[in-house]
Amino acid sequence: INFAHGEVYMIGSYIAFIAITLLAMMGLDSVPLMMLAAFAASIIVTSAFGYSIERVAYRPLRGGNRLIPLISAIGMSIFLQNAVMLSQDSKEKAIPTLLPGNFVFGESSMNGVVISYMQILIFVVTFLVMFGLTL
């Protein structure tokens, strides 16, 4: 059981966040290109982390007691969580808006309902993924 699997996903999310932020700071305006670059960077870094974790924490312990790899997996999970927390801070991070703009339902944004284009996109993509997974 790889308890550090979720932490590798977390690292991939941070890498994508950092890549999108850096590309936005460099002036890249193409959302598909930013997403593709963030996806590629995330795949490369998480693959390297997964391979390194397997080589360092799991492979040397194969063939031994079944409890030892479990303890190693929990230790690796805690180590990765704390390493990311120290390197990225534990505060919330704002993701740059990829789709600016919003709909305002009501008289104004003060007493109406404001729904951003990004929220609509998230809803549509979530619905499509849920529908696709039920097929």
mmCIF file with all atom_site columns, C-alpha atoms in Angstrom:
data_model
loop_
_atom_site.group_PDB
_atom_site.id
_atom_site.type_symbol
_atom_site.label_atom_id
_atom_site.label_alt_id
_atom_site.label_comp_id
_atom_site.label_asym_id
_atom_site.label_entity_id
_atom_site.label_seq_id
_atom_site.pdbx_PDB_ins_code
_atom_site.Cartn_x
_atom_site.Cartn_y
_atom_site.Cartn_z
_atom_site.occupancy
_atom_site.B_iso_or_equiv
_atom_site.pdbx_formal_charge
_atom_site.auth_seq_id
_atom_site.auth_comp_id
_atom_site.auth_asym_id
_atom_site.auth_atom_id
_atom_site.pdbx_PDB_model_num
ATOM 1   C CA . ILE A 1 1   ? 0.000   0.000  0.000   1.00 0.00 ? 1   ILE A CA 1
ATOM 2   C CA . ASN A 1 2   ? 1.444   3.347  -1.050  1.00 0.00 ? 2   ASN A CA 1
ATOM 3   C CA . PHE A 1 3   ? 0.238   5.894  1.487   1.00 0.00 ? 3   PHE A CA 1
ATOM 4   C CA . ALA A 1 4   ? 2.344   8.554  -0.232  1.00 0.00 ? 4   ALA A CA 1
ATOM 5   C CA . HIS A 1 5   ? 0.291   8.256  -3.430  1.00 0.00 ? 5   HIS A CA 1
ATOM 6   C CA . GLY A 1 6   ? -1.969  11.156 -2.449  1.00 0.00 ? 6   GLY A CA 1
ATOM 7   C CA . GLU A 1 7   ? 1.040   13.288 -1.609  1.00 0.00 ? 7   GLU A CA 1
ATOM 8   C CA . VAL A 1 8   ? 2.463   12.685 -5.082  1.00 0.00 ? 8   VAL A CA 1
ATOM 9   C CA . TYR A 1 9   ? -0.852  13.993 -6.486  1.00 0.00 ? 9   TYR A CA 1
ATOM 10  C CA . MET A 1 10  ? -0.529  16.997 -4.164  1.00 0.00 ? 10  MET A CA 1
ATOM 11  C CA . ILE A 1 11  ? 2.968   17.682 -5.485  1.00 0.00 ? 11  ILE A CA 1
ATOM 12  C CA . GLY A 1 12  ? 1.607   17.461 -9.032  1.00 0.00 ? 12  GLY A CA 1
ATOM 13  C CA . SER A 1 13  ? -1.045  20.038 -8.169  1.00 0.00 ? 13  SER A CA 1
ATOM 14  C CA . TYR A 1 14  ? 1.549   22.390 -6.745  1.00 0.00 ? 14  TYR A CA 1
ATOM 15  C CA . ILE A 1 15  ? 3.760   21.939 -9.807  1.00 0.00 ? 15  ILE A CA 1
ATOM 16  C CA . ALA A 1 16  ? 0.798   22.779 -12.069 1.00 0.00 ? 16  ALA A CA 1
ATOM 17  C CA . PHE A 1 17  ? 0.011   25.825 -9.914  1.00 0.00 ? 17  PHE A CA 1
ATOM 18  C CA . ILE A 1 18  ? 3.622   27.014 -10.058 1.00 0.00 ? 18  ILE A CA 1
ATOM 19  C CA . ALA A 1 19  ? 3.828   26.420 -13.821 1.00 0.00 ? 19  ALA A CA 1
ATOM 20  C CA . ILE A 1 20  ? 0.610   28.345 -14.539 1.00 0.00 ? 20  ILE A CA 1
ATOM 21  C CA . THR A 1 21  ? 1.680   31.183 -12.247 1.00 0.00 ? 21  THR A CA 1
ATOM 22  C CA . LEU A 1 22  ? 5.116   31.452 -13.868 1.00 0.00 ? 22  LEU A CA 1
ATOM 23  C CA . LEU A 1 23  ? 3.678   31.342 -17.380 1.00 0.00 ? 23  LEU A CA 1
ATOM 24  C CA . ALA A 1 24  ? 1.126   34.026 -16.483 1.00 0.00 ? 24  ALA A CA 1
ATOM 25  C CA . MET A 1 25  ? 3.900   36.194 -15.022 1.00 0.00 ? 25  MET A CA 1
ATOM 26  C CA . MET A 1 26  ? 5.894   35.773 -18.243 1.00 0.00 ? 26  MET A CA 1
ATOM 27  C CA . GLY A 1 27  ? 2.922   37.120 -20.189 1.00 0.00 ? 27  GLY A CA 1
ATOM 28  C CA . LEU A 1 28  ? 1.585   33.955 -21.814 1.00 0.00 ? 28  LEU A CA 1
ATOM 29  C CA . ASP A 1 29  ? -2.121  34.495 -22.506 1.00 0.00 ? 29  ASP A CA 1
ATOM 30  C CA . SER A 1 30  ? -3.044  31.229 -24.228 1.00 0.00 ? 30  SER A CA 1
ATOM 31  C CA . VAL A 1 31  ? -5.055  29.177 -21.736 1.00 0.00 ? 31  VAL A CA 1
ATOM 32  C CA . PRO A 1 32  ? -4.758  25.876 -23.657 1.00 0.00 ? 32  PRO A CA 1
ATOM 33  C CA . LEU A 1 33  ? -0.995  26.312 -23.941 1.00 0.00 ? 33  LEU A CA 1
ATOM 34  C CA . MET A 1 34  ? -0.704  27.141 -20.233 1.00 0.00 ? 34  MET A CA 1
ATOM 35  C CA . MET A 1 35  ? -2.754  24.088 -19.290 1.00 0.00 ? 35  MET A CA 1
ATOM 36  C CA . LEU A 1 36  ? -0.726  21.841 -21.584 1.00 0.00 ? 36  LEU A CA 1
ATOM 37  C CA . ALA A 1 37  ? 2.571   23.135 -20.174 1.00 0.00 ? 37  ALA A CA 1
ATOM 38  C CA . ALA A 1 38  ? 1.326   22.750 -16.590 1.00 0.00 ? 38  ALA A CA 1
ATOM 39  C CA . PHE A 1 39  ? 0.105   19.231 -17.361 1.00 0.00 ? 39  PHE A CA 1
ATOM 40  C CA . ALA A 1 40  ? 3.455   18.266 -18.913 1.00 0.00 ? 40  ALA A CA 1
ATOM 41  C CA . ALA A 1 41  ? 5.456   19.757 -16.028 1.00 0.00 ? 41  ALA A CA 1
ATOM 42  C CA . SER A 1 42  ? 3.244   17.998 -13.509 1.00 0.00 ? 42  SER A CA 1
ATOM 43  C CA . ILE A 1 43  ? 3.604   14.634 -15.267 1.00 0.00 ? 43  ILE A CA 1
ATOM 44  C CA . ILE A 1 44  ? 7.388   14.913 -15.445 1.00 0.00 ? 44  ILE A CA 1
ATOM 45  C CA . VAL A 1 45  ? 7.859   15.945 -11.816 1.00 0.00 ? 45  VAL A CA 1
ATOM 46  C CA . THR A 1 46  ? 5.370   13.466 -10.334 1.00 0.00 ? 46  THR A CA 1
ATOM 47  C CA . SER A 1 47  ? 6.867   10.647 -12.395 1.00 0.00 ? 47  SER A CA 1
ATOM 48  C CA . ALA A 1 48  ? 10.285  11.497 -11.004 1.00 0.00 ? 48  ALA A CA 1
ATOM 49  C CA . PHE A 1 49  ? 8.888   11.628 -7.462  1.00 0.00 ? 49  PHE A CA 1
ATOM 50  C CA . GLY A 1 50  ? 7.070   8.310  -7.850  1.00 0.00 ? 50  GLY A CA 1
ATOM 51  C CA . TYR A 1 51  ? 10.170  6.604  -9.233  1.00 0.00 ? 51  TYR A CA 1
ATOM 52  C CA . SER A 1 52  ? 12.389  8.079  -6.511  1.00 0.00 ? 52  SER A CA 1
ATOM 53  C CA . ILE A 1 53  ? 9.999   7.095  -3.725  1.00 0.00 ? 53  ILE A CA 1
ATOM 54  C CA . GLU A 1 54  ? 9.807   3.549  -5.027  1.00 0.00 ? 54  GLU A CA 1
ATOM 55  C CA . ARG A 1 55  ? 13.617  3.286  -5.277  1.00 0.00 ? 55  ARG A CA 1
ATOM 56  C CA . VAL A 1 56  ? 14.334  4.853  -1.873  1.00 0.00 ? 56  VAL A CA 1
ATOM 57  C CA . ALA A 1 57  ? 11.439  3.857  0.374   1.00 0.00 ? 57  ALA A CA 1
ATOM 58  C CA . TYR A 1 58  ? 9.936   0.643  -1.031  1.00 0.00 ? 58  TYR A CA 1
ATOM 59  C CA . ARG A 1 59  ? 12.355  -1.391 -3.140  1.00 0.00 ? 59  ARG A CA 1
ATOM 60  C CA . PRO A 1 60  ? 14.989  -1.901 -0.397  1.00 0.00 ? 60  PRO A CA 1
ATOM 61  C CA . LEU A 1 61  ? 12.287  -3.261 1.927   1.00 0.00 ? 61  LEU A CA 1
ATOM 62  C CA . ARG A 1 62  ? 10.799  -5.889 -0.397  1.00 0.00 ? 62  ARG A CA 1
ATOM 63  C CA . GLY A 1 63  ? 10.952  -9.450 0.777   1.00 0.00 ? 63  GLY A CA 1
ATOM 64  C CA . GLY A 1 64  ? 10.975  -8.533 4.459   1.00 0.00 ? 64  GLY A CA 1
ATOM 65  C CA . ASN A 1 65  ? 8.276   -8.347 7.058   1.00 0.00 ? 65  ASN A CA 1
ATOM 66  C CA . ARG A 1 66  ? 4.984   -6.992 5.664   1.00 0.00 ? 66  ARG A CA 1
ATOM 67  C CA . LEU A 1 67  ? 4.747   -4.354 8.382   1.00 0.00 ? 67  LEU A CA 1
ATOM 68  C CA . ILE A 1 68  ? 8.028   -2.639 7.483   1.00 0.00 ? 68  ILE A CA 1
ATOM 69  C CA . PRO A 1 69  ? 6.916   -1.299 4.042   1.00 0.00 ? 69  PRO A CA 1
ATOM 70  C CA . LEU A 1 70  ? 3.690   -0.071 5.643   1.00 0.00 ? 70  LEU A CA 1
ATOM 71  C CA . ILE A 1 71  ? 5.638   1.943  8.215   1.00 0.00 ? 71  ILE A CA 1
ATOM 72  C CA . SER A 1 72  ? 7.921   3.238  5.460   1.00 0.00 ? 72  SER A CA 1
ATOM 73  C CA . ALA A 1 73  ? 4.888   4.327  3.402   1.00 0.00 ? 73  ALA A CA 1
ATOM 74  C CA . ILE A 1 74  ? 3.382   6.216  6.330   1.00 0.00 ? 74  ILE A CA 1
ATOM 75  C CA . GLY A 1 75  ? 6.745   7.853  7.015   1.00 0.00 ? 75  GLY A CA 1
ATOM 76  C CA . MET A 1 76  ? 7.146   8.872  3.367   1.00 0.00 ? 76  MET A CA 1
ATOM 77  C CA . SER A 1 77  ? 3.634   10.332 3.388   1.00 0.00 ? 77  SER A CA 1
ATOM 78  C CA . ILE A 1 78  ? 4.375   12.435 6.466   1.00 0.00 ? 78  ILE A CA 1
ATOM 79  C CA . PHE A 1 79  ? 7.744   13.498 5.042   1.00 0.00 ? 79  PHE A CA 1
ATOM 80  C CA . LEU A 1 80  ? 6.225   14.663 1.726   1.00 0.00 ? 80  LEU A CA 1
ATOM 81  C CA . GLN A 1 81  ? 3.400   16.547 3.458   1.00 0.00 ? 81  GLN A CA 1
ATOM 82  C CA . ASN A 1 82  ? 5.836   18.429 5.653   1.00 0.00 ? 82  ASN A CA 1
ATOM 83  C CA . ALA A 1 83  ? 8.321   19.055 2.831   1.00 0.00 ? 83  ALA A CA 1
ATOM 84  C CA . VAL A 1 84  ? 5.603   20.692 0.727   1.00 0.00 ? 84  VAL A CA 1
ATOM 85  C CA . MET A 1 85  ? 4.263   22.625 3.707   1.00 0.00 ? 85  MET A CA 1
ATOM 86  C CA . LEU A 1 86  ? 7.737   24.009 4.428   1.00 0.00 ? 86  LEU A CA 1
ATOM 87  C CA . SER A 1 87  ? 8.498   24.839 0.803   1.00 0.00 ? 87  SER A CA 1
ATOM 88  C CA . GLN A 1 88  ? 5.111   26.319 -0.147  1.00 0.00 ? 88  GLN A CA 1
ATOM 89  C CA . ASP A 1 89  ? 3.776   27.632 3.167   1.00 0.00 ? 89  ASP A CA 1
ATOM 90  C CA . SER A 1 90  ? 0.562   26.336 4.663   1.00 0.00 ? 90  SER A CA 1
ATOM 91  C CA . LYS A 1 91  ? -1.633  29.265 3.600   1.00 0.00 ? 91  LYS A CA 1
ATOM 92  C CA . GLU A 1 92  ? -4.226  29.138 0.843   1.00 0.00 ? 92  GLU A CA 1
ATOM 93  C CA . LYS A 1 93  ? -3.007  30.001 -2.625  1.00 0.00 ? 93  LYS A CA 1
ATOM 94  C CA . ALA A 1 94  ? -5.055  31.809 -5.248  1.00 0.00 ? 94  ALA A CA 1
ATOM 95  C CA . ILE A 1 95  ? -4.986  30.320 -8.717  1.00 0.00 ? 95  ILE A CA 1
ATOM 96  C CA . PRO A 1 96  ? -4.882  32.870 -11.539 1.00 0.00 ? 96  PRO A CA 1
ATOM 97  C CA . THR A 1 97  ? -8.263  33.181 -13.234 1.00 0.00 ? 97  THR A CA 1
ATOM 98  C CA . LEU A 1 98  ? -8.136  31.485 -16.605 1.00 0.00 ? 98  LEU A CA 1
ATOM 99  C CA . LEU A 1 99  ? -11.601 32.627 -17.680 1.00 0.00 ? 99  LEU A CA 1
ATOM 100 C CA . PRO A 1 100 ? -12.273 36.186 -16.519 1.00 0.00 ? 100 PRO A CA 1
ATOM 101 C CA . GLY A 1 101 ? -15.794 37.537 -16.413 1.00 0.00 ? 101 GLY A CA 1
ATOM 102 C CA . ASN A 1 102 ? -19.077 36.557 -14.835 1.00 0.00 ? 102 ASN A CA 1
ATOM 103 C CA . PHE A 1 103 ? -22.844 36.560 -15.101 1.00 0.00 ? 103 PHE A CA 1
ATOM 104 C CA . VAL A 1 104 ? -24.862 38.743 -12.735 1.00 0.00 ? 104 VAL A CA 1
ATOM 105 C CA . PHE A 1 105 ? -28.390 37.556 -11.982 1.00 0.00 ? 105 PHE A CA 1
ATOM 106 C CA . GLY A 1 106 ? -30.402 40.303 -10.364 1.00 0.00 ? 106 GLY A CA 1
ATOM 107 C CA . GLU A 1 107 ? -30.222 44.075 -10.371 1.00 0.00 ? 107 GLU A CA 1
ATOM 108 C CA . SER A 1 108 ? -26.534 44.476 -9.525  1.00 0.00 ? 108 SER A CA 1
ATOM 109 C CA . SER A 1 109 ? -23.605 42.610 -8.088  1.00 0.00 ? 109 SER A CA 1
ATOM 110 C CA . MET A 1 110 ? -24.460 44.002 -4.640  1.00 0.00 ? 110 MET A CA 1
ATOM 111 C CA . ASN A 1 111 ? -27.872 42.351 -4.309  1.00 0.00 ? 111 ASN A CA 1
ATOM 112 C CA . GLY A 1 112 ? -27.776 39.835 -7.137  1.00 0.00 ? 112 GLY A CA 1
ATOM 113 C CA . VAL A 1 113 ? -26.149 36.481 -7.676  1.00 0.00 ? 113 VAL A CA 1
ATOM 114 C CA . VAL A 1 114 ? -22.734 36.510 -9.338  1.00 0.00 ? 114 VAL A CA 1
ATOM 115 C CA . ILE A 1 115 ? -21.538 33.352 -11.100 1.00 0.00 ? 115 ILE A CA 1
ATOM 116 C CA . SER A 1 116 ? -18.128 33.421 -12.743 1.00 0.00 ? 116 SER A CA 1
ATOM 117 C CA . TYR A 1 117 ? -17.353 31.778 -16.063 1.00 0.00 ? 117 TYR A CA 1
ATOM 118 C CA . MET A 1 118 ? -14.835 29.584 -14.234 1.00 0.00 ? 118 MET A CA 1
ATOM 119 C CA . GLN A 1 119 ? -17.549 28.294 -11.883 1.00 0.00 ? 119 GLN A CA 1
ATOM 120 C CA . ILE A 1 120 ? -19.721 27.451 -14.889 1.00 0.00 ? 120 ILE A CA 1
ATOM 121 C CA . LEU A 1 121 ? -16.813 25.655 -16.552 1.00 0.00 ? 121 LEU A CA 1
ATOM 122 C CA . ILE A 1 122 ? -16.121 23.658 -13.375 1.00 0.00 ? 122 ILE A CA 1
ATOM 123 C CA . PHE A 1 123 ? -19.789 22.663 -13.156 1.00 0.00 ? 123 PHE A CA 1
ATOM 124 C CA . VAL A 1 124 ? -19.940 21.591 -16.818 1.00 0.00 ? 124 VAL A CA 1
ATOM 125 C CA . VAL A 1 125 ? -16.682 19.623 -16.669 1.00 0.00 ? 125 VAL A CA 1
ATOM 126 C CA . THR A 1 126 ? -17.738 17.939 -13.415 1.00 0.00 ? 126 THR A CA 1
ATOM 127 C CA . PHE A 1 127 ? -21.087 16.976 -14.917 1.00 0.00 ? 127 PHE A CA 1
ATOM 128 C CA . LEU A 1 128 ? -19.429 15.589 -18.059 1.00 0.00 ? 128 LEU A CA 1
ATOM 129 C CA . VAL A 1 129 ? -16.910 13.580 -16.036 1.00 0.00 ? 129 VAL A CA 1
ATOM 130 C CA . MET A 1 130 ? -19.645 12.167 -13.779 1.00 0.00 ? 130 MET A CA 1
ATOM 131 C CA . PHE A 1 131 ? -21.744 11.298 -16.821 1.00 0.00 ? 131 PHE A CA 1
ATOM 132 C CA . GLY A 1 132 ? -18.741 9.727  -18.552 1.00 0.00 ? 132 GLY A CA 1
ATOM 133 C CA . LEU A 1 133 ? -17.855 7.634  -15.514 1.00 0.00 ? 133 LEU A CA 1
ATOM 134 C CA . THR A 1 134 ? -21.371 6.206  -15.254 1.00 0.00 ? 134 THR A CA 1
ATOM 135 C CA . LEU A 1 135 ? -21.274 4.791  -18.784 1.00 0.00 ? 135 LEU A CA 1
#
